[in-house]
């Protein structure tokens, strides 16, 4: 890929209802060994806890 990584924490991941619930979501993508593939991690934070999810395929 053109870039080795990306970080996304935009309005699509954090619409008003997510923010009003006291949450924050971010996606971090890291380029894999094969071209044009990323390993994507989603990380979210709630008012009290940090949540991690399995990598997105």
mmCIF file of C-alpha atoms in Angstrom:
data_model
loop_
_atom_site.group_PDB
_atom_site.id
_atom_site.type_symbol
_atom_site.label_atom_id
_atom_site.label_comp_id
_atom_site.label_asym_id
_atom_site.label_seq_id
_atom_site.Cartn_x
_atom_site.Cartn_y
_atom_site.Cartn_z
ATOM 1 C CA UNK A 1 0.000 0.000 0.000
ATOM 2 C CA UNK A 2 0.956 3.621 -0.356
ATOM 3 C CA UNK A 3 0.986 4.082 3.403
ATOM 4 C CA UNK A 4 2.219 1.852 6.206
ATOM 5 C CA UNK A 5 -0.622 2.781 8.568
ATOM 6 C CA UNK A 6 -3.767 4.842 9.024
ATOM 7 C CA UNK A 7 -5.721 6.209 11.978
ATOM 8 C CA UNK A 8 -9.415 7.024 11.717
ATOM 9 C CA UNK A 9 -11.539 8.677 14.405
ATOM 10 C CA UNK A 10 -14.098 10.541 12.349
ATOM 11 C CA UNK A 11 -17.820 11.301 12.467
ATOM 12 C CA UNK A 12 -18.635 7.896 10.942
ATOM 13 C CA UNK A 13 -17.038 6.093 13.893
ATOM 14 C CA UNK A 14 -18.171 8.671 16.449
ATOM 15 C CA UNK A 15 -21.668 9.885 15.556
ATOM 16 C CA UNK A 16 -23.523 12.074 18.066
ATOM 17 C CA UNK A 17 -25.207 9.119 19.808
ATOM 18 C CA UNK A 18 -21.815 7.498 20.487
ATOM 19 C CA UNK A 19 -20.356 10.715 21.876
ATOM 20 C CA UNK A 20 -23.482 11.386 23.953
ATOM 21 C CA UNK A 21 -23.060 7.911 25.481
ATOM 22 C CA UNK A 22 -19.584 8.989 26.627
ATOM 23 C CA UNK A 23 -17.800 6.751 24.134
ATOM 24 C CA UNK A 24 -14.943 7.350 21.690
ATOM 25 C CA UNK A 25 -13.942 4.964 18.885
ATOM 26 C CA UNK A 26 -10.764 4.885 16.820
ATOM 27 C CA UNK A 27 -9.542 2.535 14.078
ATOM 28 C CA UNK A 28 -5.843 1.935 13.533
ATOM 29 C CA UNK A 29 -4.758 0.095 10.397
ATOM 30 C CA UNK A 30 -1.283 -1.335 9.917
ATOM 31 C CA UNK A 31 -0.050 -2.537 6.522
ATOM 32 C CA UNK A 32 0.335 -6.297 6.389
ATOM 33 C CA UNK A 33 3.008 -8.251 4.567
ATOM 34 C CA UNK A 34 0.915 -8.577 1.408
ATOM 35 C CA UNK A 35 0.342 -5.441 -0.665
ATOM 36 C CA UNK A 36 -2.989 -3.632 -0.334
ATOM 37 C CA UNK A 37 -3.838 -5.343 2.971
ATOM 38 C CA UNK A 38 -4.197 -3.715 6.363
ATOM 39 C CA UNK A 39 -4.614 -5.226 9.803
ATOM 40 C CA UNK A 40 -7.275 -3.035 11.425
ATOM 41 C CA UNK A 41 -7.740 -2.630 15.171
ATOM 42 C CA UNK A 42 -10.798 -0.930 16.623
ATOM 43 C CA UNK A 43 -10.384 0.659 20.020
ATOM 44 C CA UNK A 44 -13.161 2.296 21.950
ATOM 45 C CA UNK A 45 -13.317 4.149 25.211
ATOM 46 C CA UNK A 46 -16.330 4.492 27.433
ATOM 47 C CA UNK A 47 -16.625 6.782 30.402
ATOM 48 C CA UNK A 48 -15.305 4.036 32.729
ATOM 49 C CA UNK A 49 -13.659 1.357 30.576
ATOM 50 C CA UNK A 50 -11.452 0.815 27.528
ATOM 51 C CA UNK A 51 -12.809 -1.673 25.004
ATOM 52 C CA UNK A 52 -10.779 -3.490 22.351
ATOM 53 C CA UNK A 53 -12.229 -5.623 19.582
ATOM 54 C CA UNK A 54 -10.803 -8.401 17.462
ATOM 55 C CA UNK A 55 -9.061 -7.261 14.262
ATOM 56 C CA UNK A 56 -11.477 -6.396 11.463
ATOM 57 C CA UNK A 57 -11.082 -8.402 8.271
#
